[in-house]
Every structure is written in C-alpha cells, then in structure tokens.
PDB file of C-alpha atoms and ligand atoms in Angstrom:
ATOM      1  CA  MET A1068      -8.060  11.557  10.530  1.00  0.00           C
ATOM      2  CA  LYS A1069     -11.175  12.501   8.114  1.00  0.00           C
ATOM      3  CA  LYS A1070     -10.939  14.533   5.076  1.00  0.00           C
ATOM      4  CA  ARG A1071     -13.076  17.210   5.109  1.00  0.00           C
ATOM      5  CA  ILE A1072     -13.831  18.944   1.806  1.00  0.00           C
ATOM      6  CA  PHE A1073     -11.717  22.241   0.928  1.00  0.00           C
ATOM      7  CA  SER A1074     -14.095  23.396  -2.553  1.00  0.00           C
ATOM      8  CA  ARG A1075     -11.370  25.166  -3.979  1.00  0.00           C
ATOM      9  CA  LYS A1076      -9.113  23.886  -6.732  1.00  0.00           C
ATOM     10  CA  ASP A1077      -6.248  26.632  -5.652  1.00  0.00           C
ATOM     11  CA  LEU A1078      -4.972  28.691  -2.595  1.00  0.00           C
ATOM     12  CA  LEU A1079      -5.062  32.288  -4.202  1.00  0.00           C
ATOM     13  CA  ALA A1080      -5.943  35.009  -1.447  1.00  0.00           C
ATOM     14  CA  ILE A1081      -8.584  35.320   1.267  1.00  0.00           C
ATOM     15  CA  LYS A1082     -11.070  37.942  -0.237  1.00  0.00           C
ATOM     16  CA  GLY A1083     -13.299  35.165  -1.681  1.00  0.00           C
ATOM     17  CA  LEU A1084     -13.655  32.905   0.980  1.00  0.00           C
ATOM     18  CA  GLY A1085     -15.813  32.359   3.400  1.00  0.00           C
ATOM     19  CA  GLU A1086     -15.896  31.821   7.345  1.00  0.00           C
ATOM     20  CA  ASP A1087     -15.935  28.016   6.664  1.00  0.00           C
ATOM     21  CA  ASP A1088     -13.151  27.759   5.087  1.00  0.00           C
ATOM     22  CA  LEU A1089     -11.189  30.616   6.881  1.00  0.00           C
ATOM     23  CA  THR A1090     -12.416  27.714  10.270  1.00  0.00           C
ATOM     24  CA  LEU A1091     -11.835  24.778   8.658  1.00  0.00           C
ATOM     25  CA  ILE A1092      -7.993  25.995   7.549  1.00  0.00           C
ATOM     26  CA  LEU A1093      -7.988  26.779  11.101  1.00  0.00           C
ATOM     27  CA  ASP A1094      -9.135  23.638  12.727  1.00  0.00           C
ATOM     28  CA  THR A1095      -6.985  21.635  10.585  1.00  0.00           C
ATOM     29  CA  ALA A1096      -4.036  23.064  11.156  1.00  0.00           C
ATOM     30  CA  GLU A1097      -4.864  22.988  14.971  1.00  0.00           C
ATOM     31  CA  SER A1098      -5.023  19.195  14.666  1.00  0.00           C
ATOM     32  CA  PHE A1099      -1.307  19.031  12.666  1.00  0.00           C
ATOM     33  CA  LYS A1100       0.194  20.909  15.827  1.00  0.00           C
ATOM     34  CA  GLU A1101       0.987  17.846  17.705  1.00  0.00           C
ATOM     35  CA  ILE A1102       2.674  16.097  14.473  1.00  0.00           C
ATOM     36  CA  SER A1103       5.797  18.587  15.546  1.00  0.00           C
ATOM     37  CA  ARG A1104       5.742  18.406  18.839  1.00  0.00           C
ATOM     38  CA  ARG A1105       6.644  14.282  18.361  1.00  0.00           C
ATOM     39  CA  PRO A1106       9.966  12.973  17.969  1.00  0.00           C
ATOM     40  CA  ILE A1107       9.510  11.034  14.831  1.00  0.00           C
ATOM     41  CA  LYS A1108       7.626  14.828  12.818  1.00  0.00           C
ATOM     42  CA  LYS A1109       6.180  12.805   9.787  1.00  0.00           C
ATOM     43  CA  VAL A1110       2.887  11.134   8.744  1.00  0.00           C
ATOM     44  CA  PRO A1111       2.164   9.277   5.724  1.00  0.00           C
ATOM     45  CA  THR A1112      -0.557  12.068   4.365  1.00  0.00           C
ATOM     46  CA  LEU A1113       1.110  13.313   1.517  1.00  0.00           C
ATOM     47  CA  ARG A1114       2.925  10.430   0.732  1.00  0.00           C
ATOM     48  CA  GLY A1115       4.333  10.116  -3.290  1.00  0.00           C
ATOM     49  CA  GLN A1116       2.868  13.862  -3.400  1.00  0.00           C
ATOM     50  CA  THR A1117       4.977  16.017  -5.538  1.00  0.00           C
ATOM     51  CA  ILE A1118       5.284  19.931  -4.003  1.00  0.00           C
ATOM     52  CA  ILE A1119       7.380  22.948  -5.616  1.00  0.00           C
ATOM     53  CA  ASN A1120       8.131  26.200  -4.011  1.00  0.00           C
ATOM     54  CA  LEU A1121       8.702  28.348  -6.904  1.00  0.00           C
ATOM     55  CA  PHE A1122       9.962  31.802  -5.733  1.00  0.00           C
ATOM     56  CA  TYR A1123      11.050  34.804  -7.129  1.00  0.00           C
ATOM     57  CA  GLU A1124      11.192  37.513  -4.128  1.00  0.00           C
ATOM     58  CA  PRO A1125      13.224  36.802  -1.170  1.00  0.00           C
ATOM     59  CA  SER A1126      11.943  34.511   2.172  1.00  0.00           C
ATOM     60  CA  THR A1127      13.302  33.088   5.342  1.00  0.00           C
ATOM     61  CA  ARG A1128      10.090  31.867   7.382  1.00  0.00           C
ATOM     62  CA  THR A1129       7.089  31.295   4.836  1.00  0.00           C
ATOM     63  CA  ARG A1130       9.754  28.883   2.363  1.00  0.00           C
ATOM     64  CA  SER A1131      10.963  26.975   4.796  1.00  0.00           C
ATOM     65  CA  SER A1132       7.895  26.153   6.572  1.00  0.00           C
ATOM     66  CA  PHE A1133       6.269  25.322   3.203  1.00  0.00           C
ATOM     67  CA  GLU A1134       9.084  22.804   2.646  1.00  0.00           C
ATOM     68  CA  ILE A1135       8.913  21.611   6.381  1.00  0.00           C
ATOM     69  CA  ALA A1136       5.108  21.304   6.150  1.00  0.00           C
ATOM     70  CA  ALA A1137       5.614  19.427   3.137  1.00  0.00           C
ATOM     71  CA  LYS A1138       7.982  17.050   4.657  1.00  0.00           C
ATOM     72  CA  ARG A1139       5.989  16.466   7.988  1.00  0.00           C
ATOM     73  CA  LEU A1140       3.076  15.561   5.382  1.00  0.00           C
ATOM     74  CA  SER A1141       6.191  13.233   3.761  1.00  0.00           C
ATOM     75  CA  ALA A1142       5.214  15.098   0.078  1.00  0.00           C
ATOM     76  CA  ASP A1143       8.617  15.281  -1.687  1.00  0.00           C
ATOM     77  CA  ALA A1144       9.323  19.024  -1.442  1.00  0.00           C
ATOM     78  CA  ILE A1145      11.619  20.803  -3.705  1.00  0.00           C
ATOM     79  CA  ASN A1146      12.867  24.856  -4.037  1.00  0.00           C
ATOM     80  CA  ILE A1147      13.083  26.947  -6.769  1.00  0.00           C
ATOM     81  CA  SER A1148      13.843  30.378  -6.638  1.00  0.00           C
ATOM     82  CA  ALA A1149      14.558  32.973  -9.191  1.00  0.00           C
ATOM     83  CA  SER A1150      18.328  33.955  -8.655  1.00  0.00           C
ATOM     84  CA  THR A1151      19.176  30.252  -8.798  1.00  0.00           C
ATOM     85  CA  SER A1152      17.019  29.529 -11.573  1.00  0.00           C
ATOM     86  CA  SER A1153      16.570  29.592 -15.529  1.00  0.00           C
ATOM     87  CA  VAL A1154      14.411  33.102 -14.753  1.00  0.00           C
ATOM     88  CA  VAL A1155      18.504  35.086 -14.657  1.00  0.00           C
ATOM     89  CA  LYS A1156      18.871  33.611 -18.504  1.00  0.00           C
ATOM     90  CA  GLY A1157      15.398  34.854 -19.485  1.00  0.00           C
ATOM     91  CA  GLU A1158      12.833  32.166 -19.561  1.00  0.00           C
ATOM     92  CA  THR A1159       9.223  33.934 -18.904  1.00  0.00           C
ATOM     93  CA  LEU A1160       7.101  32.896 -15.816  1.00  0.00           C
ATOM     94  CA  LEU A1161       5.104  31.074 -18.049  1.00  0.00           C
ATOM     95  CA  ASP A1162       7.278  28.966 -19.466  1.00  0.00           C
ATOM     96  CA  THR A1163       9.167  28.161 -15.975  1.00  0.00           C
ATOM     97  CA  VAL A1164       5.496  27.093 -15.198  1.00  0.00           C
ATOM     98  CA  LYS A1165       4.834  25.214 -18.412  1.00  0.00           C
ATOM     99  CA  ASN A1166       8.053  23.354 -17.615  1.00  0.00           C
ATOM    100  CA  LEU A1167       7.477  22.249 -14.204  1.00  0.00           C
ATOM    101  CA  GLN A1168       4.383  21.641 -15.190  1.00  0.00           C
ATOM    102  CA  ALA A1169       5.877  18.746 -17.433  1.00  0.00           C
ATOM    103  CA  MET A1170       7.162  16.993 -14.089  1.00  0.00           C
ATOM    104  CA  ALA A1171       3.783  16.216 -12.715  1.00  0.00           C
ATOM    105  CA  PRO A1172       3.965  18.159  -9.642  1.00  0.00           C
ATOM    106  CA  ASP A1173       0.679  18.310  -7.098  1.00  0.00           C
ATOM    107  CA  ILE A1174       1.037  21.497  -5.827  1.00  0.00           C
ATOM    108  CA  ILE A1175       2.982  24.665  -6.741  1.00  0.00           C
ATOM    109  CA  VAL A1176       3.605  26.999  -4.124  1.00  0.00           C
ATOM    110  CA  ILE A1177       4.727  30.395  -5.574  1.00  0.00           C
ATOM    111  CA  ARG A1178       5.882  33.603  -4.456  1.00  0.00           C
ATOM    112  CA  HIS A1179       5.691  36.545  -6.910  1.00  0.00           C
ATOM    113  CA  ALA A1180       6.455  40.333  -7.010  1.00  0.00           C
ATOM    114  CA  CYS A1181       3.405  40.581  -9.789  1.00  0.00           C
ATOM    115  CA  VAL A1182       0.222  41.242  -8.001  1.00  0.00           C
ATOM    116  CA  GLY A1183      -1.188  38.113 -10.111  1.00  0.00           C
ATOM    117  CA  ALA A1184       0.960  36.239 -11.005  1.00  0.00           C
ATOM    118  CA  PRO A1185      -0.122  32.773  -9.111  1.00  0.00           C
ATOM    119  CA  HIS A1186      -3.607  33.445  -9.887  1.00  0.00           C
ATOM    120  CA  LEU A1187      -2.130  33.760 -13.799  1.00  0.00           C
ATOM    121  CA  ILE A1188      -0.366  30.187 -13.279  1.00  0.00           C
ATOM    122  CA  ALA A1189      -3.369  28.741 -11.443  1.00  0.00           C
ATOM    123  CA  SER A1190      -5.396  29.324 -15.011  1.00  0.00           C
ATOM    124  CA  ARG A1191      -2.824  27.682 -16.500  1.00  0.00           C
ATOM    125  CA  VAL A1192      -1.519  23.878 -15.058  1.00  0.00           C
ATOM    126  CA  ASP A1193      -3.007  21.296 -13.789  1.00  0.00           C
ATOM    127  CA  ALA A1194      -1.390  21.557 -10.428  1.00  0.00           C
ATOM    128  CA  ARG A1195      -3.115  22.777  -7.255  1.00  0.00           C
ATOM    129  CA  VAL A1196      -1.403  26.405  -6.768  1.00  0.00           C
ATOM    130  CA  VAL A1197      -0.858  28.052  -2.897  1.00  0.00           C
ATOM    131  CA  ASN A1198      -0.219  32.216  -2.397  1.00  0.00           C
ATOM    132  CA  ALA A1199       2.917  32.617  -0.857  1.00  0.00           C
ATOM    133  CA  GLY A1200       2.427  36.631  -2.046  1.00  0.00           C
ATOM    134  CA  ASP A1201       1.619  37.930  -4.609  1.00  0.00           C
ATOM    135  CA  GLY A1202       3.638  41.865  -4.256  1.00  0.00           C
ATOM    136  CA  ALA A1203       1.439  44.146  -2.379  1.00  0.00           C
ATOM    137  CA  ASN A1204      -1.861  42.087  -2.821  1.00  0.00           C
ATOM    138  CA  GLU A1205      -1.835  38.992  -0.658  1.00  0.00           C
ATOM    139  CA  HIS A1206      -0.643  36.222   1.742  1.00  0.00           C
ATOM    140  CA  PRO A1207      -3.132  34.089   2.565  1.00  0.00           C
ATOM    141  CA  SER A1208      -1.111  31.464   4.234  1.00  0.00           C
ATOM    142  CA  GLN A1209       0.608  34.319   6.627  1.00  0.00           C
ATOM    143  CA  ALA A1210      -3.076  36.058   7.406  1.00  0.00           C
ATOM    144  CA  LEU A1211      -3.894  32.414   8.343  1.00  0.00           C
ATOM    145  CA  LEU A1212      -1.418  31.317  10.754  1.00  0.00           C
ATOM    146  CA  ASP A1213      -1.807  35.023  12.056  1.00  0.00           C
ATOM    147  CA  LEU A1214      -5.561  33.731  12.949  1.00  0.00           C
ATOM    148  CA  LEU A1215      -4.371  30.596  14.469  1.00  0.00           C
ATOM    149  CA  THR A1216      -2.528  32.645  16.587  1.00  0.00           C
ATOM    150  CA  ILE A1217      -4.850  35.352  17.622  1.00  0.00           C
ATOM    151  CA  ARG A1218      -7.402  32.584  18.539  1.00  0.00           C
ATOM    152  CA  GLU A1219      -5.205  30.772  20.511  1.00  0.00           C
ATOM    153  CA  HIS A1220      -4.639  32.980  22.560  1.00  0.00           C
ATOM    154  CA  LYS A1221      -8.113  35.432  22.365  1.00  0.00           C
ATOM    155  CA  LYS A1222     -10.584  31.941  21.902  1.00  0.00           C
ATOM    156  CA  ASN A1223     -12.286  34.358  19.399  1.00  0.00           C
ATOM    157  CA  PHE A1224     -12.725  37.003  16.959  1.00  0.00           C
ATOM    158  CA  ALA A1225     -16.231  38.344  18.116  1.00  0.00           C
ATOM    159  CA  GLY A1226     -15.818  42.072  19.264  1.00  0.00           C
ATOM    160  CA  LEU A1227     -12.016  41.528  19.405  1.00  0.00           C
ATOM    161  CA  LYS A1228      -9.858  45.180  18.421  1.00  0.00           C
ATOM    162  CA  VAL A1229      -7.109  44.348  16.505  1.00  0.00           C
ATOM    163  CA  ALA A1230      -4.785  47.567  15.346  1.00  0.00           C
ATOM    164  CA  ILE A1231      -2.495  46.787  12.211  1.00  0.00           C
ATOM    165  CA  ILE A1232       0.003  49.517  12.358  1.00  0.00           C
ATOM    166  CA  GLY A1233       2.621  50.619   9.631  1.00  0.00           C
ATOM    167  CA  ASP A1234       3.178  50.148   5.697  1.00  0.00           C
ATOM    168  CA  ILE A1235      -0.409  49.483   5.025  1.00  0.00           C
ATOM    169  CA  ALA A1236      -0.593  50.431   1.004  1.00  0.00           C
ATOM    170  CA  HIS A1237       2.042  47.958   0.278  1.00  0.00           C
ATOM    171  CA  SER A1238       1.614  45.091   2.643  1.00  0.00           C
ATOM    172  CA  ARG A1239       0.097  41.742   1.486  1.00  0.00           C
ATOM    173  CA  VAL A1240      -0.093  40.831   4.872  1.00  0.00           C
ATOM    174  CA  ALA A1241      -2.561  43.379   6.230  1.00  0.00           C
ATOM    175  CA  ARG A1242      -4.573  43.161   2.763  1.00  0.00           C
ATOM    176  CA  SER A1243      -5.081  39.676   3.710  1.00  0.00           C
ATOM    177  CA  ASN A1244      -5.971  40.230   7.072  1.00  0.00           C
ATOM    178  CA  MET A1245      -7.848  43.179   6.613  1.00  0.00           C
ATOM    179  CA  HIS A1246     -10.143  40.507   4.604  1.00  0.00           C
ATOM    180  CA  ALA A1247      -9.759  38.266   6.980  1.00  0.00           C
ATOM    181  CA  LEU A1248     -10.536  40.009  10.462  1.00  0.00           C
ATOM    182  CA  PRO A1249     -13.802  41.336   9.940  1.00  0.00           C
ATOM    183  CA  LEU A1250     -14.924  38.020   8.061  1.00  0.00           C
ATOM    184  CA  LEU A1251     -14.420  36.722  11.416  1.00  0.00           C
ATOM    185  CA  GLY A1252     -16.484  39.399  13.504  1.00  0.00           C
ATOM    186  CA  ALA A1253     -13.098  41.543  14.718  1.00  0.00           C
ATOM    187  CA  GLU A1254     -13.123  44.938  14.855  1.00  0.00           C
ATOM    188  CA  VAL A1255      -9.826  46.653  12.450  1.00  0.00           C
ATOM    189  CA  ARG A1256      -7.964  49.996  12.905  1.00  0.00           C
ATOM    190  CA  VAL A1257      -4.704  50.553  10.337  1.00  0.00           C
ATOM    191  CA  CYS A1258      -2.530  53.241  11.285  1.00  0.00           C
ATOM    192  CA  GLY A1259       0.381  53.974   9.274  1.00  0.00           C
ATOM    193  CA  PRO A1260       2.415  57.336   7.751  1.00  0.00           C
ATOM    194  CA  PRO A1261      -0.846  58.696   5.093  1.00  0.00           C
ATOM    195  CA  THR A1262       1.902  58.223   2.327  1.00  0.00           C
ATOM    196  CA  MET A1263       1.334  54.259   3.469  1.00  0.00           C
ATOM    197  CA  LEU A1264      -2.124  53.677   3.880  1.00  0.00           C
ATOM    198  CA  PRO A1265      -4.111  52.927   0.865  1.00  0.00           C
ATOM    199  CA  LEU A1266      -6.571  54.842  -1.390  1.00  0.00           C
ATOM    200  CA  ARG A1267      -9.621  53.010  -1.314  1.00  0.00           C
ATOM    201  CA  MET A1268     -10.741  51.769   2.239  1.00  0.00           C
ATOM    202  CA  ASP A1269     -14.282  51.263   1.070  1.00  0.00           C
ATOM    203  CA  ALA A1270     -12.766  47.658  -0.836  1.00  0.00           C
ATOM    204  CA  PHE A1271     -12.483  46.814   3.283  1.00  0.00           C
ATOM    205  CA  PRO A1272     -15.276  46.390   4.932  1.00  0.00           C
ATOM    206  CA  GLY A1273     -15.017  46.847   8.692  1.00  0.00           C
ATOM    207  CA  VAL A1274     -11.881  48.670   8.812  1.00  0.00           C
ATOM    208  CA  SER A1275     -11.047  51.786  10.126  1.00  0.00           C
ATOM    209  CA  THR A1276      -8.467  53.975   9.600  1.00  0.00           C
ATOM    210  CA  CYS A1277      -6.842  56.211  12.265  1.00  0.00           C
ATOM    211  CA  ALA A1278      -4.961  59.249  12.375  1.00  0.00           C
ATOM    212  CA  SER A1279      -2.293  57.845  15.125  1.00  0.00           C
ATOM    213  CA  PRO A1280      -0.716  55.139  16.762  1.00  0.00           C
ATOM    214  CA  GLU A1281      -1.787  56.373  19.865  1.00  0.00           C
ATOM    215  CA  GLU A1282      -5.872  56.684  18.769  1.00  0.00           C
ATOM    216  CA  ALA A1283      -5.281  53.014  17.318  1.00  0.00           C
ATOM    217  CA  LEU A1284      -3.785  51.486  20.069  1.00  0.00           C
ATOM    218  CA  GLU A1285      -6.173  52.542  23.004  1.00  0.00           C
ATOM    219  CA  GLY A1286      -7.835  49.444  24.268  1.00  0.00           C
ATOM    220  CA  VAL A1287      -6.818  46.774  21.730  1.00  0.00           C
ATOM    221  CA  ASP A1288      -6.593  43.268  22.012  1.00  0.00           C
ATOM    222  CA  VAL A1289      -4.007  42.484  19.584  1.00  0.00           C
ATOM    223  CA  VAL A1290      -1.095  44.956  17.873  1.00  0.00           C
ATOM    224  CA  MET A1291       0.237  43.590  14.593  1.00  0.00           C
ATOM    225  CA  MET A1292       3.188  45.722  12.869  1.00  0.00           C
ATOM    226  CA  LEU A1293       4.647  45.400  10.151  1.00  0.00           C
ATOM    227  CA  ARG A1294       8.246  46.410   8.209  1.00  0.00           C
ATOM    228  CA  ILE A1295       7.877  49.036   6.002  1.00  0.00           C
ATOM    229  CA  GLN A1296       8.174  47.467   2.558  1.00  0.00           C
ATOM    230  CA  LEU A1297      10.567  49.890   0.700  1.00  0.00           C
ATOM    231  CA  GLU A1298      11.248  47.292  -1.854  1.00  0.00           C
ATOM    232  CA  ARG A1299       7.645  48.036  -3.277  1.00  0.00           C
ATOM    233  CA  GLN A1300       7.831  51.801  -3.399  1.00  0.00           C
ATOM    234  CA  ASP A1301       9.128  53.712  -5.995  1.00  0.00           C
ATOM    235  CA  ARG A1302       9.945  57.196  -3.830  1.00  0.00           C
ATOM    236  CA  THR A1303      10.419  58.454  -0.132  1.00  0.00           C
ATOM    237  CA  LEU A1304       7.354  58.206   1.880  1.00  0.00           C
ATOM    238  CA  PHE A1305       8.587  58.914   4.786  1.00  0.00           C
ATOM    239  CA  PRO A1306      11.460  62.197   5.949  1.00  0.00           C
ATOM    240  CA  SER A1307      13.567  59.367   8.041  1.00  0.00           C
ATOM    241  CA  VAL A1308      13.904  56.502   9.188  1.00  0.00           C
ATOM    242  CA  ASN A1309      14.383  58.133  13.133  1.00  0.00           C
ATOM    243  CA  GLU A1310      11.149  59.816  12.624  1.00  0.00           C
ATOM    244  CA  TYR A1311       8.895  56.961  11.716  1.00  0.00           C
ATOM    245  CA  ALA A1312      10.235  54.992  14.608  1.00  0.00           C
ATOM    246  CA  ARG A1313       9.481  58.252  16.711  1.00  0.00           C
ATOM    247  CA  LEU A1314       6.257  58.642  15.275  1.00  0.00           C
ATOM    248  CA  PHE A1315       4.923  55.466  14.457  1.00  0.00           C
ATOM    249  CA  GLY A1316       7.129  52.319  16.038  1.00  0.00           C
ATOM    250  CA  LEU A1317       6.106  50.340  19.196  1.00  0.00           C
ATOM    251  CA  ASN A1318       7.696  50.372  22.420  1.00  0.00           C
ATOM    252  CA  ALA A1319       6.904  49.850  25.798  1.00  0.00           C
ATOM    253  CA  SER A1320       5.175  53.041  26.434  1.00  0.00           C
ATOM    254  CA  ARG A1321       3.046  53.107  23.899  1.00  0.00           C
ATOM    255  CA  LEU A1322       1.830  49.381  24.760  1.00  0.00           C
ATOM    256  CA  LYS A1323       0.282  50.699  27.365  1.00  0.00           C
ATOM    257  CA  LEU A1324      -2.238  51.840  25.556  1.00  0.00           C
ATOM    258  CA  ALA A1325      -3.515  49.017  24.415  1.00  0.00           C
ATOM    259  CA  LYS A1326      -5.512  46.326  27.005  1.00  0.00           C
ATOM    260  CA  LYS A1327      -3.532  44.821  29.707  1.00  0.00           C
ATOM    261  CA  ASP A1328      -3.685  41.618  28.197  1.00  0.00           C
ATOM    262  CA  ALA A1329      -2.406  42.441  24.433  1.00  0.00           C
ATOM    263  CA  ILE A1330      -0.906  39.973  22.134  1.00  0.00           C
ATOM    264  CA  VAL A1331       2.122  41.978  19.963  1.00  0.00           C
ATOM    265  CA  MET A1332       2.496  40.158  16.717  1.00  0.00           C
ATOM    266  CA  HIS A1333       5.015  40.900  13.437  1.00  0.00           C
ATOM    267  CA  PRO A1334       5.275  38.723  10.104  1.00  0.00           C
ATOM    268  CA  GLY A1335       8.569  39.323  10.231  1.00  0.00           C
ATOM    269  CA  PRO A1336      11.421  40.173   9.016  1.00  0.00           C
ATOM    270  CA  MET A1337      11.745  42.634  12.032  1.00  0.00           C
ATOM    271  CA  ASN A1338      13.747  45.768  11.557  1.00  0.00           C
ATOM    272  CA  ARG A1339      14.219  46.644  15.222  1.00  0.00           C
ATOM    273  CA  GLY A1340      14.412  49.920  16.872  1.00  0.00           C
ATOM    274  CA  VAL A1341      12.090  50.886  13.718  1.00  0.00           C
ATOM    275  CA  GLU A1342       8.640  49.392  13.890  1.00  0.00           C
ATOM    276  CA  ILE A1343       9.100  47.690  17.011  1.00  0.00           C
ATOM    277  CA  SER A1344      11.419  48.151  19.807  1.00  0.00           C
ATOM    278  CA  SER A1345      13.456  44.989  21.235  1.00  0.00           C
ATOM    279  CA  ALA A1346      11.846  45.126  24.294  1.00  0.00           C
ATOM    280  CA  VAL A1347       8.537  44.780  22.694  1.00  0.00           C
ATOM    281  CA  ALA A1348       9.294  42.178  20.314  1.00  0.00           C
ATOM    282  CA  ASP A1349      10.973  40.067  23.031  1.00  0.00           C
ATOM    283  CA  GLY A1350       8.806  40.733  25.649  1.00  0.00           C
ATOM    284  CA  GLU A1351       6.165  38.922  27.484  1.00  0.00           C
ATOM    285  CA  ARG A1352       3.234  39.834  25.355  1.00  0.00           C
ATOM    286  CA  SER A1353       4.755  38.889  21.812  1.00  0.00           C
ATOM    287  CA  VAL A1354       3.554  36.046  20.136  1.00  0.00           C
ATOM    288  CA  ILE A1355       5.897  36.259  17.266  1.00  0.00           C
ATOM    289  CA  LEU A1356       7.902  33.137  17.787  1.00  0.00           C
ATOM    290  CA  ASP A1357       4.103  31.532  18.259  1.00  0.00           C
ATOM    291  CA  GLN A1358       3.101  32.734  14.820  1.00  0.00           C
ATOM    292  CA  VAL A1359       6.081  31.414  13.114  1.00  0.00           C
ATOM    293  CA  GLU A1360       5.421  27.836  14.867  1.00  0.00           C
ATOM    294  CA  ASN A1361       1.625  28.239  13.901  1.00  0.00           C
ATOM    295  CA  GLY A1362       2.888  28.926  10.244  1.00  0.00           C
ATOM    296  CA  VAL A1363       4.245  25.454  10.069  1.00  0.00           C
ATOM    297  CA  ALA A1364       1.253  23.860  11.333  1.00  0.00           C
ATOM    298  CA  VAL A1365      -1.631  26.278   8.751  1.00  0.00           C
ATOM    299  CA  ARG A1366       1.077  25.284   5.893  1.00  0.00           C
ATOM    300  CA  MET A1367       0.428  21.575   6.765  1.00  0.00           C
ATOM    301  CA  ALA A1368      -3.014  22.412   6.857  1.00  0.00           C
ATOM    302  CA  ILE A1369      -3.313  23.786   3.465  1.00  0.00           C
ATOM    303  CA  LEU A1370      -1.570  21.308   1.633  1.00  0.00           C
ATOM    304  CA  TYR A1371      -3.594  18.427   3.257  1.00  0.00           C
ATOM    305  CA  LEU A1372      -6.411  19.837   2.334  1.00  0.00           C
ATOM    306  CA  LEU A1373      -5.383  21.020  -1.297  1.00  0.00           C
ATOM    307  CA  GLY A1374      -3.270  17.884  -2.218  1.00  0.00           C
ATOM    308  CA  GLY A1375      -4.465  15.264   0.286  1.00  0.00           C
ATOM    309  CA  ILE A1376      -6.146  11.698  -0.730  1.00  0.00           C
ATOM    310  CA  ALA A1377      -8.740  10.421   1.378  1.00  0.00           C
ATOM    311  CA  GLU A1378      -7.969   7.952   3.649  1.00  0.00           C
TER     312      GLU A1378
HETATM  313  C1  NCD B1227       6.038  39.346   4.355  1.00  0.00           C
HETATM  314  C2  NCD B1227       6.520  39.066   3.479  1.00  0.00           C
HETATM  315  O1  NCD B1227       6.896  38.463   2.862  1.00  0.00           O
HETATM  316  O2  NCD B1227       5.275  39.948   2.828  1.00  0.00           O
HETATM  317  N1  NCD B1227       6.890  38.432   5.125  1.00  0.00           N
HETATM  318  C3  NCD B1227       6.289  36.960   5.585  1.00  0.00           C
HETATM  319  O3  NCD B1227       6.234  36.354   5.036  1.00  0.00           O
HETATM  320  N2  NCD B1227       6.815  36.445   6.660  1.00  0.00           N
HETATM  321  C4  NCD B1227       6.372  40.667   5.634  1.00  0.00           C
HETATM  322  C5  NCD B1227       7.111  41.343   4.898  1.00  0.00           C
HETATM  323  O4  NCD B1227       8.048  40.742   3.693  1.00  0.00           O
HETATM  324  O5  NCD B1227       7.366  42.210   5.821  1.00  0.00           O
END
C-alpha cells in the first residue's frame, strides 16, 4: 500500500480534524479489513516499531483491539494497566511517561480518567500519542470505528439522521461522534435525562436536543445507545435503573419509530435491560459486533498512518 500523508503527529481528538483526515483514516481502515480475514493475519508494515498501551481505566475492546491491530501490523506491543504498574506506588503520570519514553517507543496509546491527559503527554514525549479515551472528553478511535460501521451500512453520511441516546454529558463516545458526524454531513439528535445532557450544546454545531427518545427516534437511519457513566457522576442523576430503562431504554417497540432499515449501535460495555433490551442488542438491526470488528481495522489504520514507514 502506498503511504498517504496524515498531517498530525498525534491523534488526540476528533475536534480539530478535517473531513479529509476522517476520510483518509476510514479509507485506510477499509483497506486493512481483509488482513483480519486471511489465514495468516499479519503484514510486515510496522515491523521494528514499538507500541505501548497505557491504560489507567478499565477496557476490554479498546485495549485488546489496539494490541491486535499492532500485532497484525507486526509491531511489538506491550500493555500496561495502572492497577498493576508503579502508579499504585505513587508514581505520577509524567514520571511514568518519561520512563516509558526512555525505552524509545514509537507510539503511546493512552486511556486516562483526566480530560487532557493524552494532550499533556503528547507535548512531553517524542513518541506519537493516541487518545484511547480521556475522561468525558473524547474517544476518537471509537468515533472512527462508528463512522466506518455507519458508512458500510449506509454508504454515505450526507443527510443521514443519527439519534444518540443516553448519558450524553459524561460520554466521550457521544462527544467525539457529535464532532465527527456533522462534519461529514449527518444530522445528529441527542436525547437523555436533562441531568445527563451537556450544559453547552452550542459547542456542537449540527447537533440538536430532543425532549424524548420517541422524538429522537422518529425516522432516523442510525440509533446509537450509550451506557450510563456512573464512574463519572458524583451524584445520582436519575431516580432508579428501572425508571431509566422504562423512559430511555431501547426496546423493540421504540425501535419501530426509526426507519425500517435503521441500524442499532452501542460502543460497549452494554448494560442489558437498562439502555438496551437483549432482543434489540441481539436482533437483526444490531451492528454492535460489526463495530467491534471495525475497531481492529480502524486502529490498524491509526497506527499505520501515525507510525508507518513509507514503502
Ligand atoms: C466506551 C468508553 O470507554 O468510553 N467504551 C469503549 O471504549 N468501547 C463507552 C463506555 O464505557 O460506556
């Protein structure tokens, strides 16, 4: 594959990227998908490169798919989780990162509960930095895999109606998608309990707020459901899980309001019976596992575009 230029050192956020950047990453990811279907799922593209996955928050899909992506490109990948590192002995983030930098990694993938942690370390290290989720701020690789999944099912974004329902205020997935989807021409509607909506919606041009999930779902092409981010809430923002499920959960009868061919997405981890019923999560409109498959391809594209050596 001929190397095309990605103009940045790091991938820290969707905000600030252009339509061309998003399209370049999506096209590159699309071309990588077939590698995962080969009997020998490996290409030499990033041979000799070292990638460190530094995770200060729990992760299943994001961490394992960055690792698989690195290995399918023949990079050496190592994983550090805060709970088993010297962080528990009191080492600061900057000290940890300076020590890792001394081992000459090419790319550091970081997830951290603090907004801006990836930006801070990107300014201090030579390695390229990828944000794998910073607090409630952004999760760019998740939005990119969501975009790839939507593009595969709906062909293009112009005029597409997307409903994002749940804990919008605390969701970095929602935030990255609220920047990405309007940039590509989609119309985004968000809906959740008033206590879980962002205070300032003017930061998201092209995104509107709906009072009820029924209003949000009416005639949409894509439904994206979100988990309640209890770990980012300092007080109870809703009366009970049962009431939340009744008022905001996606079930088969609510889904009928969307277009007949609407797809259902969820970044995971799902709380079945809360934001989404099992019938919908496992139903024929669900593309949740397609999102996971695309996660590997998108992360291969990101690592390749940041770290690849032109061939
Ligand atoms: C999301 C995250 O960590 O922000 N999960 C993920 O990366 N697939 C969403 C969530 O935790 O609810």
